[in-house]
Short mmCIF file of C-alpha atoms in Angstrom, two decimals:
data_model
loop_
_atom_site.label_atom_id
_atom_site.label_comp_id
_atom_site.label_asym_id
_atom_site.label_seq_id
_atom_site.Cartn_x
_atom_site.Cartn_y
_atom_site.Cartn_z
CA UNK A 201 3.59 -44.96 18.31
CA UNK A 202 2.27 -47.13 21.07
CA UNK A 203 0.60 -44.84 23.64
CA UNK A 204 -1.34 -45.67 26.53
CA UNK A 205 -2.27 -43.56 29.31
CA UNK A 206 -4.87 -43.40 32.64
CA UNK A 207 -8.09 -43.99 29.58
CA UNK A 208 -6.30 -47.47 28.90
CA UNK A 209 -8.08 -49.77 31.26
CA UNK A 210 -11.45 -47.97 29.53
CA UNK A 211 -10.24 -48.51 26.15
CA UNK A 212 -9.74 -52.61 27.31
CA UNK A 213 -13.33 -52.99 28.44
CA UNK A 214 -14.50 -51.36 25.00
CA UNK A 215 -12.93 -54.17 23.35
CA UNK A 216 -14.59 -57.17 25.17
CA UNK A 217 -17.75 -55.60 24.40
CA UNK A 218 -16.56 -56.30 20.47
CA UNK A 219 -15.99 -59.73 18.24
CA UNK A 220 -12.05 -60.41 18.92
CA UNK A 221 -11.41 -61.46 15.85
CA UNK A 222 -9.16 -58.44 14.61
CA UNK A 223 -5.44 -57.98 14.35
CA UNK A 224 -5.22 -54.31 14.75
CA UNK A 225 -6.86 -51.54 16.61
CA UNK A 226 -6.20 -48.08 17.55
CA UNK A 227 -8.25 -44.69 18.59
CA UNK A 228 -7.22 -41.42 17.19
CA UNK A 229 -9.44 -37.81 17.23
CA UNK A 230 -10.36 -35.06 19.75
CA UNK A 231 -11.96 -38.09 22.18
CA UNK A 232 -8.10 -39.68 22.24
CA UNK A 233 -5.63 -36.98 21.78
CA UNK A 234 -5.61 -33.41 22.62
CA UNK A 235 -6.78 -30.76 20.08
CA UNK A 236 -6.76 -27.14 20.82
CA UNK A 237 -10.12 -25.83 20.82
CA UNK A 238 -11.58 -28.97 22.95
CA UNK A 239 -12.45 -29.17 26.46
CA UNK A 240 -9.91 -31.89 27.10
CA UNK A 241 -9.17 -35.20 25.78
CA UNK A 242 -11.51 -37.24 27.68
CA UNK A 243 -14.67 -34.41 27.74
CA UNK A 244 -18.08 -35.65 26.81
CA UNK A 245 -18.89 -33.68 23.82
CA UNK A 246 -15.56 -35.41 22.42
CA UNK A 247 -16.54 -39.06 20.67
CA UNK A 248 -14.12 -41.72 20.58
CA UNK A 249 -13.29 -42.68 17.32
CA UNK A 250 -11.87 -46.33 16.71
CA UNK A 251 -10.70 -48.65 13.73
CA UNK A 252 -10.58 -52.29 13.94
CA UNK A 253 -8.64 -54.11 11.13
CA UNK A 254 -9.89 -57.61 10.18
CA UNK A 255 -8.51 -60.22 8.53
CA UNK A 256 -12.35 -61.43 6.98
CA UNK A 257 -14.80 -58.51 7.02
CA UNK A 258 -17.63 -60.95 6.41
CA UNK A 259 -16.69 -63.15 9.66
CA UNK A 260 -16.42 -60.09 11.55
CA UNK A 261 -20.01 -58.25 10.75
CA UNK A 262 -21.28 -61.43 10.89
CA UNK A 263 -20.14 -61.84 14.35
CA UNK A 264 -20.69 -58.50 15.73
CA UNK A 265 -24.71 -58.25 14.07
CA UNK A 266 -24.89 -61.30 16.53
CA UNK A 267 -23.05 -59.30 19.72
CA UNK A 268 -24.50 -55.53 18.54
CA UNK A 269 -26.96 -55.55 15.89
CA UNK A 270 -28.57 -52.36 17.50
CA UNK A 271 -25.02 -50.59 16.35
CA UNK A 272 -25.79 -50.97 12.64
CA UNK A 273 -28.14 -48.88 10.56
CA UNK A 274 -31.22 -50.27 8.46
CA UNK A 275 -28.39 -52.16 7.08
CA UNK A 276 -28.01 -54.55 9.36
CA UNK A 277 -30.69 -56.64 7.42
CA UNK A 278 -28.75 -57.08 4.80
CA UNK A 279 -26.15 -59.28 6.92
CA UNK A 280 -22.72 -59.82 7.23
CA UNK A 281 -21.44 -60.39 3.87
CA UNK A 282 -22.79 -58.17 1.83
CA UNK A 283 -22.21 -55.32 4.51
CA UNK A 284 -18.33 -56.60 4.25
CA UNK A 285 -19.13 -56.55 0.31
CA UNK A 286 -20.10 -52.52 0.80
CA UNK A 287 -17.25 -52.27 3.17
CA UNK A 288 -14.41 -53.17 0.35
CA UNK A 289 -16.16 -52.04 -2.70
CA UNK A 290 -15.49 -48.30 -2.51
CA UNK A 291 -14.86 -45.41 -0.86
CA UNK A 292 -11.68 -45.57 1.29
CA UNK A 293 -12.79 -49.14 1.96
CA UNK A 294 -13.79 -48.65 5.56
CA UNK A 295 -17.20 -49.70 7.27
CA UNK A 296 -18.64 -47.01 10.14
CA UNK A 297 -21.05 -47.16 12.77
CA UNK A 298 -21.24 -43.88 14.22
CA UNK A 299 -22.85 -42.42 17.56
CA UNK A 300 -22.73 -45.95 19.26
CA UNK A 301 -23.67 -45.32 23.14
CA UNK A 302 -21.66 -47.19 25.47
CA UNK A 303 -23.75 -46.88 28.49
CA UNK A 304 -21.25 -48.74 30.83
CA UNK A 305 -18.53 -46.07 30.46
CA UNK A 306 -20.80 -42.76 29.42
CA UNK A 307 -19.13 -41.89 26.24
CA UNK A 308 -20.10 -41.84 22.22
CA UNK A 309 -18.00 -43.70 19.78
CA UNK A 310 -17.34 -43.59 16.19
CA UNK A 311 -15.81 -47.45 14.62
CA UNK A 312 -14.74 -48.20 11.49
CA UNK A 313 -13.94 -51.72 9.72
CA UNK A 314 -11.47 -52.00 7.25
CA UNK A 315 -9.55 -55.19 5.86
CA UNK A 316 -6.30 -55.70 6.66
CA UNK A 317 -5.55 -56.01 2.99
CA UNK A 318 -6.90 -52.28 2.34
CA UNK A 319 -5.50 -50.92 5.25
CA UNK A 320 -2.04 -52.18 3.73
CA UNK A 321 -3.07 -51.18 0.71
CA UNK A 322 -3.52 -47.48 1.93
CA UNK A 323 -0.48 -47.67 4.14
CA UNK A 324 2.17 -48.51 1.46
CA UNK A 325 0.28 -46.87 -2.09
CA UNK A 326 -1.52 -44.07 -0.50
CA UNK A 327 -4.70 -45.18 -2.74
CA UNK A 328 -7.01 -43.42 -0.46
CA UNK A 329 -4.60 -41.51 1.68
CA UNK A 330 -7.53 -41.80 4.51
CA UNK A 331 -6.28 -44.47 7.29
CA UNK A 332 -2.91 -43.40 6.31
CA UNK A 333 -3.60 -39.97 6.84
CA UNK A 334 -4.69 -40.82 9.77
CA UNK A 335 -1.59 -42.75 10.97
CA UNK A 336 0.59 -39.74 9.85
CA UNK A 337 -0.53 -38.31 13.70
CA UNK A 338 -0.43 -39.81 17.19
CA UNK A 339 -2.97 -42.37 17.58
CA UNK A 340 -3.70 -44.42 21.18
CA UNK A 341 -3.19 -48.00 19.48
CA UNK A 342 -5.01 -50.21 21.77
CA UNK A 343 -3.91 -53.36 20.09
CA UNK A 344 -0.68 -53.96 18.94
CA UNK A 345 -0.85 -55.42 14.85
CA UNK A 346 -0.61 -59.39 15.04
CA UNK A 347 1.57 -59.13 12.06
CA UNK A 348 4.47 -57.58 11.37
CA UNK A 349 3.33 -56.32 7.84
CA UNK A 350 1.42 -54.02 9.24
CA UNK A 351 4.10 -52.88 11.51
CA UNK A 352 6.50 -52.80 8.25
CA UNK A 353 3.27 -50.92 6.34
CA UNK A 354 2.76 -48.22 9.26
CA UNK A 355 6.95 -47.43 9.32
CA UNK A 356 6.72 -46.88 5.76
CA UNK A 357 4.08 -44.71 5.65
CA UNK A 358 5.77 -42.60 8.35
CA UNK A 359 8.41 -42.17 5.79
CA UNK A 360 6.22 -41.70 2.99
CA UNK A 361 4.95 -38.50 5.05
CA UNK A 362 8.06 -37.67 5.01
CA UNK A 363 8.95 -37.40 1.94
CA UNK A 364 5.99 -35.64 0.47
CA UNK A 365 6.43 -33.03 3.34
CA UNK A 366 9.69 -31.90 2.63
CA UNK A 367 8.36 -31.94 -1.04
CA UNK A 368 5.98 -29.57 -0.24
CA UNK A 369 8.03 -27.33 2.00
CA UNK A 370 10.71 -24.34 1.26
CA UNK A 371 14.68 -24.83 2.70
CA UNK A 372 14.22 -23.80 5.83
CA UNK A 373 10.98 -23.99 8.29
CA UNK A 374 10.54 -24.75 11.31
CA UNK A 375 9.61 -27.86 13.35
CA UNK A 376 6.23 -27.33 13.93
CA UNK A 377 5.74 -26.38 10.27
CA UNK A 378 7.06 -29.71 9.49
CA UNK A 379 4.66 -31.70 11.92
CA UNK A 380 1.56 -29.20 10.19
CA UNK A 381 2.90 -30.38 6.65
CA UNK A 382 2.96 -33.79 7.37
CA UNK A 383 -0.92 -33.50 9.30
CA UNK A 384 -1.74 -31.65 6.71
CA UNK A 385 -1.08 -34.17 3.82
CA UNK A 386 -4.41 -35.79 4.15
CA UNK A 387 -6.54 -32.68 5.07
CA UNK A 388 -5.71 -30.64 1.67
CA UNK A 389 -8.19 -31.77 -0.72
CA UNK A 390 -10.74 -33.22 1.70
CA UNK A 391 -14.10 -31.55 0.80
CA UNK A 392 -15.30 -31.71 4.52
CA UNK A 393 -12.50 -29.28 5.60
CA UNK A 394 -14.63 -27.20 3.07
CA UNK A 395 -17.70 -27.22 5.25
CA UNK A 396 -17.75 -29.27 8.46
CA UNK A 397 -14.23 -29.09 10.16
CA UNK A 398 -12.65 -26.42 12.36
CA UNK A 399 -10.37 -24.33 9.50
CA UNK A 400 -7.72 -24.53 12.02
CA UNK A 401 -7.77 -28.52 12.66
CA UNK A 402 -4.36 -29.07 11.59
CA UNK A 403 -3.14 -26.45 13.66
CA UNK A 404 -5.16 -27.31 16.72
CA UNK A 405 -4.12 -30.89 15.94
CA UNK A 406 -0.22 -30.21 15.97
CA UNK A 407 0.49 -27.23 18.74
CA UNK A 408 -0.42 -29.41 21.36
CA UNK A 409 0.88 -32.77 20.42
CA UNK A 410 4.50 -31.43 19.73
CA UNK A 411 6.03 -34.33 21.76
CA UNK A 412 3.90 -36.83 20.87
CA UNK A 413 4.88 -36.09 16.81
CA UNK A 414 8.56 -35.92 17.92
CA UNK A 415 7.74 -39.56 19.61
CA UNK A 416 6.42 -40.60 16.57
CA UNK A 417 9.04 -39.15 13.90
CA UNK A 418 12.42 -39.60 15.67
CA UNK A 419 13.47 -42.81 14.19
CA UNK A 420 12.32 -42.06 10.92
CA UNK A 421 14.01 -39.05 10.67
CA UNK A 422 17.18 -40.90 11.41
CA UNK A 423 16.67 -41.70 7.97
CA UNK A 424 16.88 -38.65 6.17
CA UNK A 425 20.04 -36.97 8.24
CA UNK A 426 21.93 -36.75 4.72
CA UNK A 427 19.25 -34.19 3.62
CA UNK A 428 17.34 -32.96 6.60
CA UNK A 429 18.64 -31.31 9.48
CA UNK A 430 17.26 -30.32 12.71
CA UNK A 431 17.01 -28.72 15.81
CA UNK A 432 18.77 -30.91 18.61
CA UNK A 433 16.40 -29.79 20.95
CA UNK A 434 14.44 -26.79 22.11
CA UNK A 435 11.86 -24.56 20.68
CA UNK A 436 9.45 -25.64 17.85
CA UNK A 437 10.17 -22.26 16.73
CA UNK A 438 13.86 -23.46 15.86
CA UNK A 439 14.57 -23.40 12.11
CA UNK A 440 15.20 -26.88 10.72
CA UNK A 441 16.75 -26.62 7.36
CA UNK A 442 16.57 -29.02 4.03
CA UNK A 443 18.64 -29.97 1.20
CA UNK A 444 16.53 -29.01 -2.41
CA UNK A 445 19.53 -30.36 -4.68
CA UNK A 446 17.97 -31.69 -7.58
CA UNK A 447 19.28 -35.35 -6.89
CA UNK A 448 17.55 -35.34 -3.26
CA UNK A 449 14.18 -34.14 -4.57
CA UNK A 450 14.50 -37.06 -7.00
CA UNK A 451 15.13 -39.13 -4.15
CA UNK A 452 11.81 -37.83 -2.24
CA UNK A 453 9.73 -38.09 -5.56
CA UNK A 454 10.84 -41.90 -5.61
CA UNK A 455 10.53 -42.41 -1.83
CA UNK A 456 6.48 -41.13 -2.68
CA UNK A 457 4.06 -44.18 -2.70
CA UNK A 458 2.33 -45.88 -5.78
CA UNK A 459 -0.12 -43.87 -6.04
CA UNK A 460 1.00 -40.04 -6.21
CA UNK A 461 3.83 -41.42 -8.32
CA UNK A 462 0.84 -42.70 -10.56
CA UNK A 463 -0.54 -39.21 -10.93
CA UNK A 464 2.37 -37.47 -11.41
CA UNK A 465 3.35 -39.28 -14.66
CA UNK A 466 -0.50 -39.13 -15.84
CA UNK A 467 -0.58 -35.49 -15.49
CA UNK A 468 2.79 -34.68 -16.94
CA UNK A 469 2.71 -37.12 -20.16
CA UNK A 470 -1.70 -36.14 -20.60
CA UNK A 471 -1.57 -39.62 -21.85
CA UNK A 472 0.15 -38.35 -24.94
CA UNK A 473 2.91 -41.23 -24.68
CA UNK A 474 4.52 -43.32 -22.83
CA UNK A 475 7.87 -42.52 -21.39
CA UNK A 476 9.87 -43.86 -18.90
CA UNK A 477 8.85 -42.98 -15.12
CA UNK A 478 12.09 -42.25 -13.51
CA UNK A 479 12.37 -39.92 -17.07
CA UNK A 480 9.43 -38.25 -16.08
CA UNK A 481 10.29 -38.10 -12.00
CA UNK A 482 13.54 -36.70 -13.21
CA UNK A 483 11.90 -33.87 -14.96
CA UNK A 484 9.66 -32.68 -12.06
CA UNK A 485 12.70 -32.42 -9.93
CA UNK A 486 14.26 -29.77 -12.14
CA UNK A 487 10.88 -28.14 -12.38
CA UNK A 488 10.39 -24.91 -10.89
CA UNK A 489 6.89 -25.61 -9.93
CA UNK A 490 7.66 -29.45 -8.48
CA UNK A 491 5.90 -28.10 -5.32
CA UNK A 492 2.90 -27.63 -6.54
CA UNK A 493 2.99 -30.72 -8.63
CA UNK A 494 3.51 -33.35 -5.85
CA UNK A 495 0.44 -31.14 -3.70
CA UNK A 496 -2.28 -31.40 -6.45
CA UNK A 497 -1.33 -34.86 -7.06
CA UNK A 498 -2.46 -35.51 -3.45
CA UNK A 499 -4.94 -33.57 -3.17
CA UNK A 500 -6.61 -35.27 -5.79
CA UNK A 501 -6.48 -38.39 -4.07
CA UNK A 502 -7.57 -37.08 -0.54
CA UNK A 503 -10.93 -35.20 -2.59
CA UNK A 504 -11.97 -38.75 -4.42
CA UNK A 505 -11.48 -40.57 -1.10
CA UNK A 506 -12.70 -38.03 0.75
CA UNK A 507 -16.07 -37.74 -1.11
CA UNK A 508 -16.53 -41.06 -2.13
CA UNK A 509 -16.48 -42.09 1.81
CA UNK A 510 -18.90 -39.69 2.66
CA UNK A 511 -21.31 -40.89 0.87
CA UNK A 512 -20.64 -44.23 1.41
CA UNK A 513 -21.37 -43.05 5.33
CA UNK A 514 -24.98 -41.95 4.79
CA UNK A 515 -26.54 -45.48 4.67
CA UNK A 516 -24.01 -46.83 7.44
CA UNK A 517 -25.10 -44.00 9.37
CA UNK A 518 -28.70 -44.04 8.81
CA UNK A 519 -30.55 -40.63 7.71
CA UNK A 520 -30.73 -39.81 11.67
CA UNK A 521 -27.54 -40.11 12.53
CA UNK A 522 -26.06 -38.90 9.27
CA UNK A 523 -28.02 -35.42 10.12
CA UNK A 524 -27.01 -35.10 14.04
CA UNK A 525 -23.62 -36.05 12.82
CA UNK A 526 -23.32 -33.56 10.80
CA UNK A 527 -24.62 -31.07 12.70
CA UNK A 528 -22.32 -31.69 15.40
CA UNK A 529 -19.21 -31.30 12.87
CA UNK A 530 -20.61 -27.60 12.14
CA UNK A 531 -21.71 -26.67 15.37
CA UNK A 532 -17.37 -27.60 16.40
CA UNK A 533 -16.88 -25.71 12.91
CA UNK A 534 -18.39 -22.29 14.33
CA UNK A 535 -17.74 -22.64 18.10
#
C-alpha cells in the first residue's frame, strides 16, 4: 500500500508545517493518484486531499489553532475541544478544513481529522464505510501507522472489500470489473455521486490505476484461492472466475464487517423476532436475490454517512468555501 514517488519530498515539507502529534497519515484523490479525466496527478486544478489520524483530537486542534488558526472556519473560536467534540460526534467522525493554500509549494489542500479509535472503528465494522472506502483504493500513505492495529485494521478491510465484491458480482468477470466493484463499494449510495461527482469516477478511478490495485490486492487475494480464481497475468480484459456454492457465499456473508451483517438480519427478521444470525446469514445465501441484499445493505450505510458528513462540512468549511467547493465539484461534474 505504501507508495511514494518524485511528490514525496513535497508531501514531507507539508507535514512540518502541521502539529506531529498523529500516528497515521496518507493522501488519496485526483491531486495524489491518477484519474482519467484529470490533467495529471500533480496539475493545479487537482487539490491534495489528506487525513491525519490522532490519538487525542482535542490535543491536536488545540495544537494546530496555535500553528494554523487561519485554516479553520468561524469555528476556530470555539477551540480545540469542542471542535474535537464536533469531530467525533457524528457524521463519519472526521474533521475538514478545506481549500487551505500552501503558498510555499503552490497547491490547494483538503485535511481531515479523525481519531484513531473511529478510523478503526470504520476499518473493521464498516460503520460509516467513508475512510474505509477510501482505503479500498491506492492511497500515497505519507506516514506509516505507529501501531500495528491499524496495520491489522487496514488488511482487514482489504478483505472485507473483498468479500462484499464477489458478493455483489456474477461467476465470471473480469479483473477490472473486480477492482470497479470493490471502488465502487463506497460510491453506491453516496448522495454526492447524485449531483457533484463525475458519473464515471469509479471508472476513471480504476482504468488507470490497474497496477497500483493489483499492488494493493495481491496478498489478500492469496486468501481466497479456494474460491476465486484469476488471471496469472495479462489483460484486465481476462475473465477471472468465482465459486457461488452456497457454503462459500456463507463464507463471504460472514467474512462482511459488523455493520452490513447488522443490516442484513434487521431487514430480513423486520424486527418481528429474534433468530439466530448465522440462521439468518444462512438463509440469504440460498436466496436468489442475496445480491441485491448485501448491495442495499451498503448502500444504506454509504447514504447516512454520506449525508450526515456533508452537512457536518458546511460549518467546517465556512459558507464561502462550502459554495466555491461545491462549485468546483460540478464544474469537474460537467467538464
Amino acid at each position: 500500500m505504501l507508495s511514494r514517488g518524485n511528490t514525496a519530498p513535497m508531501f514531507f515539507r507539508l507535514l512540518s508545517k502541521f502539529p506531529q502529534g498523529f500516528s497515521f497519515c496518507f493522501a488519496y484523490g485526483s491531486g495524489v493518484k491518477q484519474q482519467l479525466g484529470y490533467e495529471s496527478v500533480r496539475s493545479k486544478r487537482n487539490m491534495i486531499d489528506l487525513i491525519y489520524v490522532v490519538d487525542n483530537a482535542h490535543r491536536w486542534h488545540t495544537a494546530n489553532l496555535d500553528q494554523n488558526f487561519e485554516h479553520y472556519s468561524s469555528m476556530r473560536l470555539l477551540g480545540g475541544g469542542l471542535i474535537a467534540k464536533y469531530q467525533e460526534s457524528f457524521g463519519a467522525r472526521v474533521y475538514f478544513n478545506t481549500l487551505v493554500q500552501i503558498p510555499e509549494e503552490d497547491v490547494i489542500i483538503k485535511y481531515g481529522v479523525v481519531s484513531t479509535k473511529d478510523l478503526l472503528e470504520d476499518l473493521t465494522d464498516w460503520r460509516c464505510l467513508y475512510l474505509a472506502g477510501r482505503l479500498h483504493k491506492p492511497v500515497e500513505i505519507i506516514r506509516n501507522a505507529s501501531s500495528s492495529k491499524i496495520q491489522n485494521a487496514m488488511e482487514q478491510n482489504l478483505r472485507s472489500a473483498v468479500h462484499a465484491a464477489l458478493l455483489l458480482l456474477p461467476e465470471k468477470f473480469t479483473e477490472f470489473e473486480l477492482y470497479r466493484a470493490i471502488s465502487n463499494l463506497s460510491y453506491s449510495g453516496d448522495f454526492r455521486m447524485i449531483f457533484g461527482e463525475n458519473k464515471d469516477k469509479v471508472n476513471n478511478i480504476v482504468r488507470p490505476q490497474l497496477e497500483n490495485f493489483r499492488n494493493l490486492y495481491s496478498a489478500t487475494f492469496e486468501e481466497f484461492r479456494g474460491c476465486l480464481e484469476l488471471p496469472i497475468a495479462g489483460s484486465d480484459n481476462q475473465i477471472c472466475t468465482q465459486d457461488l456454492a452456497e457454503p462459500t457465499i456463507l463464507a463471504h456473508l460472514n467474512g462482511l464487517p459488523k455493520w452490513p451483517i447488522r443490516l442484513i438480519v434487521e431487514r430480513q427478521t423486520s424486527g418481528r423476532y429474534r433468530q439466530d444470525t448465522e440462521d439468518i446469514l444462512i438463509g440469504v445465501s440460498r436466496a436468489t436475490n442475496y445480491q441485491s441484499i448485501v448491495a442495499s445493505c451498503l448502500r444504506s450505510i454509504v447514504w447516512s454517512s454520506s449525508v450526515w458528513q456533508s452537512i457536518k462540512n458546511i460549518p467546517t468549511a465556512g459558507f464561502v468555501k462550502s459554495v466555491r467547493y461545491s462549485w468546483a465539484k460540478a464544474l469537474k461534474t460537467f467538464s
